[in-house]
Every structure is written in structure tokens, then in C-alpha cells.
Amino acid sequence: MSRLHKAHVLLVLVTVVWGASFVLVKAALADATPLLLNALRMGLAAVVLAIYYRHQWARLTRPVVRAGLPVGVFLFLGYALQTWGLKETTPSKSAFLTGVSVVLVPVFMALFWGRVVKRWTGVGVALALVGLYFLTVPAGALMEGINLGDLLTLGCAVAFAFQIIYLGRATHRYPFELIAILQLTVAAALTALAVPVLETPRVIWSSPVLWAIAVTGLAGTAAAFSIQAWAQQFTPPTHTALIFSLEPVFAGLISFIFLGERLGGRGLLGAALILGGVLLSELKGGAAEPAVPPGVPAEQAELDEA
């Protein structure tokens, strides 16, 4: 199996973990505010990675820090704007608008880095966006008008799109271990500073909160963002964004298995369209766009290595 295919498989597994974490987080939010919960899990993840990759610290340089900082800033902005926007909009609209990042990644790659997306990849992106709409938004919900929460959540999609792009740039130039540590350290620090600004922090150290912090911190953050940092050395940003669009599909499936929640016909159609978009891009789109901007060697041998 080539490194490109391994990267895609691992990114799908990351998406499964993120989808599964919804069950834990949903239970924990009864006893903790969302931004504080994010700060705790990111802080735990940053400490664990700093210890696990301690032998990499000798390779830390100013250029590495400069590359990792924007990744962490955009990760923080994505979560902060999503949390802030959720106060003013509905969960369904928030889920859909966050998923708009699947379209913004190829758009930004084309506008700012001159990357042309293959036709079938573009079709896959369009299918995934339509699928996200059917999966996350009840009929007529988007016709309620645009409010501040919607705009903030759209800003969250922009932030997550740039996080994916800049992560691909950084990990192609520098050790992915250091970039993973830097992005989580920066995001955790900024989130901790934002907690008293964006919410009234509250936590009860109950079993659901402790389990959520432990599982999402270690598996959903430390391991997941390390895998994403490694994988984006070999897979284009647009493909990464498409794979991540599967998150609500896995969340719905796991919620059905453990909580008995049903998607309904509209949700099933949306899930099928997302899955179809991802498969179409993988089977027909190919790896047309490099994961790095102009001026950075693409190291195609890495992509094709068996």
C-alpha cells in the first residue's frame, strides 16, 4: 500500500474517532461548558505529545515555530468561532456551515496558491456539500434568515479550511511531530485565554466529564491530530477536507448504535451523497493537486512509494 493510500485510510479512521466522540462530548456537556472542555482536552493532548515526542525538541527552530503558529491559530479560531456562533444559531445550521470548509479548501487553494482541482474531485466536493445539507439541516431551516451566529460559524469554516491548508504546507517542510505539538499548544493556550471571554466557565468533575477529557484528549486530539499532521505530508488538502466531511456520517451511525437516534430518509440521503462524493473523488479524482504551494518541492516519490 502506498503512503498516499495509508494516509487516506488513517484520515478516515481519525474521522471515525471524531464522529464517535460526539457521544462522549454530548454527555459531558451537561456538566461542563464547551470551550472549557476544549481547552482541557487540548491542554492534555499538548502535554502528552510534548512528552511522547520529547526527542524531537532538538530539531525545534524558529522556521518550524513560524510554520506551526498559524496552524494552531486557525485551529483555535475554528473551535472558538464555532462555539461562539452556536450561541446564536441552531445546531443543524452550525453543522452544515462548519462543513462548508469542504468547498472552501479547493477554492482557497485555487485563489491563493493557483492549484487547479480535477473535475471529478470538484464533483465529489459538490456532492459532499449537498449531502451535508441533507444530513444536518432540516427542511426549510436555512430559510429562517441569516444571523450573527451563522456568520460566525461561516468564519469557523474559513478557519478550518486554512488550518487544513497550512498544516499540509508545514508538515511537508518540517517534522510533523513538532507541527502537531505546536498547533495543539497554541490552540490550547488561546482557547484557555478565550474561555472567560466567550463563555461563563463551569465544570463538575463527574465521570462523563473525566472520560470525555481523557478519551477525546488522548484519542480524539493527541493521536488524531498527530495522524492528520503525518497524513497531510502525502495527501492533498482538498482530499483531506472531503474525508473530514464524513464526520457527521460516522457521528450519526454511532449515535444510532449507542443512543438509538435515527437519521430518517433525508439524513440517509445526505450520508449517501457524502460517501458518494468521497468515493468519486478517491476513485476518479486522483491526487491532482500537491499538498504544498508553489516553490516547495512536491517529493512525488513519497506519494508513489509502495
mmCIF file of C-alpha atoms in Angstrom, residues 92-279:
data_model
loop_
_atom_site.group_PDB
_atom_site.id
_atom_site.type_symbol
_atom_site.label_atom_id
_atom_site.label_comp_id
_atom_site.label_asym_id
_atom_site.label_seq_id
_atom_site.Cartn_x
_atom_site.Cartn_y
_atom_site.Cartn_z
ATOM 1 C CA SER A 92 -28.180 21.940 12.411
ATOM 2 C CA LYS A 93 -27.123 25.169 10.709
ATOM 3 C CA SER A 94 -23.860 25.137 12.672
ATOM 4 C CA ALA A 95 -23.063 21.612 11.482
ATOM 5 C CA PHE A 96 -23.788 22.499 7.859
ATOM 6 C CA LEU A 97 -21.928 25.825 7.835
ATOM 7 C CA THR A 98 -18.895 24.228 9.508
ATOM 8 C CA GLY A 99 -18.925 21.627 6.740
ATOM 9 C CA VAL A 100 -18.678 24.370 4.118
ATOM 10 C CA SER A 101 -14.906 24.108 4.676
ATOM 11 C CA VAL A 102 -15.014 21.133 2.287
ATOM 12 C CA VAL A 103 -15.718 23.630 -0.509
ATOM 13 C CA LEU A 104 -13.533 26.440 0.807
ATOM 14 C CA VAL A 105 -10.337 24.359 0.771
ATOM 15 C CA PRO A 106 -10.209 23.920 -3.033
ATOM 16 C CA VAL A 107 -11.451 27.500 -3.522
ATOM 17 C CA PHE A 108 -8.657 28.929 -1.356
ATOM 18 C CA MET A 109 -6.099 26.611 -2.941
ATOM 19 C CA ALA A 110 -7.108 27.960 -6.351
ATOM 20 C CA LEU A 111 -7.288 31.633 -5.300
ATOM 21 C CA PHE A 112 -4.122 31.893 -3.210
ATOM 22 C CA TRP A 113 -1.898 29.072 -4.462
ATOM 23 C CA GLY A 114 -3.030 28.579 -8.050
ATOM 24 C CA ARG A 115 -3.970 24.919 -7.551
ATOM 25 C CA VAL A 116 -6.379 23.522 -10.131
ATOM 26 C CA VAL A 117 -8.739 20.849 -8.837
ATOM 27 C CA LYS A 118 -9.586 17.948 -11.137
ATOM 28 C CA ARG A 119 -13.129 17.817 -12.475
ATOM 29 C CA TRP A 120 -14.126 14.654 -10.624
ATOM 30 C CA THR A 121 -12.701 15.969 -7.379
ATOM 31 C CA GLY A 122 -14.807 19.104 -7.853
ATOM 32 C CA VAL A 123 -17.896 16.977 -8.459
ATOM 33 C CA GLY A 124 -17.105 14.992 -5.303
ATOM 34 C CA VAL A 125 -16.822 18.210 -3.299
ATOM 35 C CA ALA A 126 -20.197 19.424 -4.639
ATOM 36 C CA LEU A 127 -21.873 16.094 -3.779
ATOM 37 C CA ALA A 128 -20.415 16.185 -0.271
ATOM 38 C CA LEU A 129 -21.720 19.724 0.303
ATOM 39 C CA VAL A 130 -25.225 18.774 -0.846
ATOM 40 C CA GLY A 131 -25.021 15.670 1.330
ATOM 41 C CA LEU A 132 -24.014 17.763 4.343
ATOM 42 C CA TYR A 133 -27.062 19.939 3.753
ATOM 43 C CA PHE A 134 -29.476 16.985 3.704
ATOM 44 C CA LEU A 135 -27.756 15.278 6.637
ATOM 45 C CA THR A 136 -27.514 18.240 9.010
ATOM 46 C CA VAL A 137 -30.232 20.745 8.074
ATOM 47 C CA PRO A 138 -33.977 20.009 8.494
ATOM 48 C CA ALA A 139 -36.203 21.006 5.582
ATOM 49 C CA GLY A 140 -36.601 24.770 5.388
ATOM 50 C CA ALA A 141 -34.202 25.508 8.275
ATOM 51 C CA LEU A 142 -31.850 27.633 6.170
ATOM 52 C CA MET A 143 -34.758 29.857 5.119
ATOM 53 C CA GLU A 144 -35.069 31.318 8.622
ATOM 54 C CA GLY A 145 -32.701 34.153 7.759
ATOM 55 C CA ILE A 146 -29.026 34.817 8.413
ATOM 56 C CA ASN A 147 -27.977 35.960 11.887
ATOM 57 C CA LEU A 148 -24.708 36.756 13.648
ATOM 58 C CA GLY A 149 -24.294 33.125 14.697
ATOM 59 C CA ASP A 150 -24.434 31.989 11.068
ATOM 60 C CA LEU A 151 -21.740 34.484 10.074
ATOM 61 C CA LEU A 152 -19.506 33.451 12.983
ATOM 62 C CA THR A 153 -19.924 29.786 12.048
ATOM 63 C CA LEU A 154 -19.083 30.561 8.434
ATOM 64 C CA GLY A 155 -15.934 32.206 9.788
ATOM 65 C CA CYS A 156 -15.249 28.935 11.605
ATOM 66 C CA ALA A 157 -15.413 27.092 8.258
ATOM 67 C CA VAL A 158 -12.908 29.567 6.796
ATOM 68 C CA ALA A 159 -10.578 28.975 9.761
ATOM 69 C CA PHE A 160 -10.784 25.182 9.498
ATOM 70 C CA ALA A 161 -10.123 25.379 5.738
ATOM 71 C CA PHE A 162 -6.942 27.391 6.313
ATOM 72 C CA GLN A 163 -5.921 25.050 9.146
ATOM 73 C CA ILE A 164 -6.028 22.107 6.732
ATOM 74 C CA ILE A 165 -4.091 24.021 4.063
ATOM 75 C CA TYR A 166 -1.403 25.419 6.365
ATOM 76 C CA LEU A 167 -0.986 22.075 8.103
ATOM 77 C CA GLY A 168 -0.246 20.479 4.727
ATOM 78 C CA ARG A 169 2.320 23.195 3.976
ATOM 79 C CA ALA A 170 4.011 22.942 7.366
ATOM 80 C CA THR A 171 4.277 19.154 7.569
ATOM 81 C CA HIS A 172 5.737 18.967 4.074
ATOM 82 C CA ARG A 173 8.625 21.183 5.145
ATOM 83 C CA TYR A 174 9.205 20.308 8.793
ATOM 84 C CA PRO A 175 8.856 17.306 11.183
ATOM 85 C CA PHE A 176 5.176 16.513 11.574
ATOM 86 C CA GLU A 177 5.705 15.699 15.260
ATOM 87 C CA LEU A 178 6.776 19.263 16.060
ATOM 88 C CA ILE A 179 3.981 20.775 13.979
ATOM 89 C CA ALA A 180 1.430 18.603 15.833
ATOM 90 C CA ILE A 181 2.790 19.759 19.206
ATOM 91 C CA LEU A 182 2.910 23.413 18.174
ATOM 92 C CA GLN A 183 -0.610 23.557 16.761
ATOM 93 C CA LEU A 184 -2.143 21.986 19.869
ATOM 94 C CA THR A 185 -0.052 24.065 22.293
ATOM 95 C CA VAL A 186 -1.010 27.295 20.541
ATOM 96 C CA ALA A 187 -4.670 26.282 20.226
ATOM 97 C CA ALA A 188 -4.858 25.162 23.877
ATOM 98 C CA ALA A 189 -3.280 28.391 25.160
ATOM 99 C CA LEU A 190 -5.517 30.641 23.064
ATOM 100 C CA THR A 191 -8.615 28.614 23.984
ATOM 101 C CA ALA A 192 -7.792 28.909 27.694
ATOM 102 C CA LEU A 193 -7.478 32.684 27.289
ATOM 103 C CA ALA A 194 -10.788 32.829 25.384
ATOM 104 C CA VAL A 195 -12.807 30.792 27.901
ATOM 105 C CA PRO A 196 -13.711 33.687 30.259
ATOM 106 C CA VAL A 197 -14.406 35.941 27.256
ATOM 107 C CA LEU A 198 -16.715 33.700 25.231
ATOM 108 C CA GLU A 199 -18.497 31.798 27.990
ATOM 109 C CA THR A 200 -19.095 31.580 31.719
ATOM 110 C CA PRO A 201 -16.873 28.598 32.572
ATOM 111 C CA ARG A 202 -18.430 25.814 34.580
ATOM 112 C CA VAL A 203 -17.324 22.256 35.281
ATOM 113 C CA ILE A 204 -18.438 19.446 37.543
ATOM 114 C CA TRP A 205 -15.754 16.768 37.708
ATOM 115 C CA SER A 206 -18.212 13.972 37.004
ATOM 116 C CA SER A 207 -17.419 10.630 35.402
ATOM 117 C CA PRO A 208 -18.730 11.704 31.946
ATOM 118 C CA VAL A 209 -16.501 14.834 32.018
ATOM 119 C CA LEU A 210 -13.392 12.904 33.064
ATOM 120 C CA TRP A 211 -13.992 10.212 30.440
ATOM 121 C CA ALA A 212 -14.634 12.813 27.749
ATOM 122 C CA ILE A 213 -11.428 14.706 28.559
ATOM 123 C CA ALA A 214 -9.368 11.511 28.678
ATOM 124 C CA VAL A 215 -10.738 9.867 25.528
ATOM 125 C CA THR A 216 -11.094 12.974 23.360
ATOM 126 C CA GLY A 217 -7.817 14.403 24.678
ATOM 127 C CA LEU A 218 -5.771 11.271 24.001
ATOM 128 C CA ALA A 219 -7.525 9.613 21.051
ATOM 129 C CA GLY A 220 -9.555 12.452 19.521
ATOM 130 C CA THR A 221 -6.894 15.148 19.843
ATOM 131 C CA ALA A 222 -3.350 13.921 20.590
ATOM 132 C CA ALA A 223 -3.495 10.832 18.375
ATOM 133 C CA ALA A 224 -5.911 12.255 15.801
ATOM 134 C CA PHE A 225 -4.027 15.499 15.137
ATOM 135 C CA SER A 226 -0.702 13.645 15.063
ATOM 136 C CA ILE A 227 -2.115 11.314 12.424
ATOM 137 C CA GLN A 228 -3.531 14.254 10.466
ATOM 138 C CA ALA A 229 -0.150 16.003 10.598
ATOM 139 C CA TRP A 230 1.598 12.864 9.305
ATOM 140 C CA ALA A 231 -1.025 12.101 6.661
ATOM 141 C CA GLN A 232 -1.078 15.592 5.176
ATOM 142 C CA GLN A 233 2.501 15.140 4.061
ATOM 143 C CA PHE A 234 1.132 12.795 1.420
ATOM 144 C CA THR A 235 -2.471 13.739 0.666
ATOM 145 C CA PRO A 236 -3.811 16.945 -0.928
ATOM 146 C CA PRO A 237 -5.756 19.384 1.276
ATOM 147 C CA THR A 238 -8.939 19.003 -0.799
ATOM 148 C CA HIS A 239 -8.935 15.233 -0.254
ATOM 149 C CA THR A 240 -8.398 15.767 3.478
ATOM 150 C CA ALA A 241 -11.374 18.148 3.646
ATOM 151 C CA LEU A 242 -13.540 15.668 1.730
ATOM 152 C CA ILE A 243 -12.640 12.812 4.058
ATOM 153 C CA PHE A 244 -13.437 15.003 7.074
ATOM 154 C CA SER A 245 -16.908 15.636 5.626
ATOM 155 C CA LEU A 246 -17.635 12.034 6.683
ATOM 156 C CA GLU A 247 -17.570 13.073 10.356
ATOM 157 C CA PRO A 248 -21.344 13.699 10.677
ATOM 158 C CA VAL A 249 -21.967 10.405 8.859
ATOM 159 C CA PHE A 250 -19.979 8.462 11.438
ATOM 160 C CA ALA A 251 -21.473 10.546 14.246
ATOM 161 C CA GLY A 252 -24.973 9.646 13.051
ATOM 162 C CA LEU A 253 -24.104 5.961 12.682
ATOM 163 C CA ILE A 254 -22.547 5.724 16.154
ATOM 164 C CA SER A 255 -25.403 7.710 17.707
ATOM 165 C CA PHE A 256 -27.818 5.211 16.122
ATOM 166 C CA ILE A 257 -25.867 2.250 17.529
ATOM 167 C CA PHE A 258 -25.392 3.571 21.079
ATOM 168 C CA LEU A 259 -28.176 6.121 21.574
ATOM 169 C CA GLY A 260 -30.866 4.801 19.255
ATOM 170 C CA GLU A 261 -31.018 8.079 17.287
ATOM 171 C CA ARG A 262 -32.317 7.684 13.722
ATOM 172 C CA LEU A 263 -31.285 9.683 10.678
ATOM 173 C CA GLY A 264 -34.509 9.335 8.704
ATOM 174 C CA GLY A 265 -34.801 9.347 4.908
ATOM 175 C CA ARG A 266 -33.369 12.844 4.486
ATOM 176 C CA GLY A 267 -30.361 12.065 6.674
ATOM 177 C CA LEU A 268 -29.694 8.763 4.917
ATOM 178 C CA LEU A 269 -29.767 10.522 1.534
ATOM 179 C CA GLY A 270 -27.278 13.083 2.848
ATOM 180 C CA ALA A 271 -24.974 10.380 4.197
ATOM 181 C CA ALA A 272 -25.100 8.534 0.878
ATOM 182 C CA LEU A 273 -24.240 11.708 -1.066
ATOM 183 C CA ILE A 274 -21.272 12.463 1.201
ATOM 184 C CA LEU A 275 -19.983 8.913 0.892
ATOM 185 C CA GLY A 276 -20.514 9.054 -2.878
ATOM 186 C CA GLY A 277 -18.629 12.345 -3.112
ATOM 187 C CA VAL A 278 -15.651 10.982 -1.183
ATOM 188 C CA LEU A 279 -15.538 7.754 -3.213
#
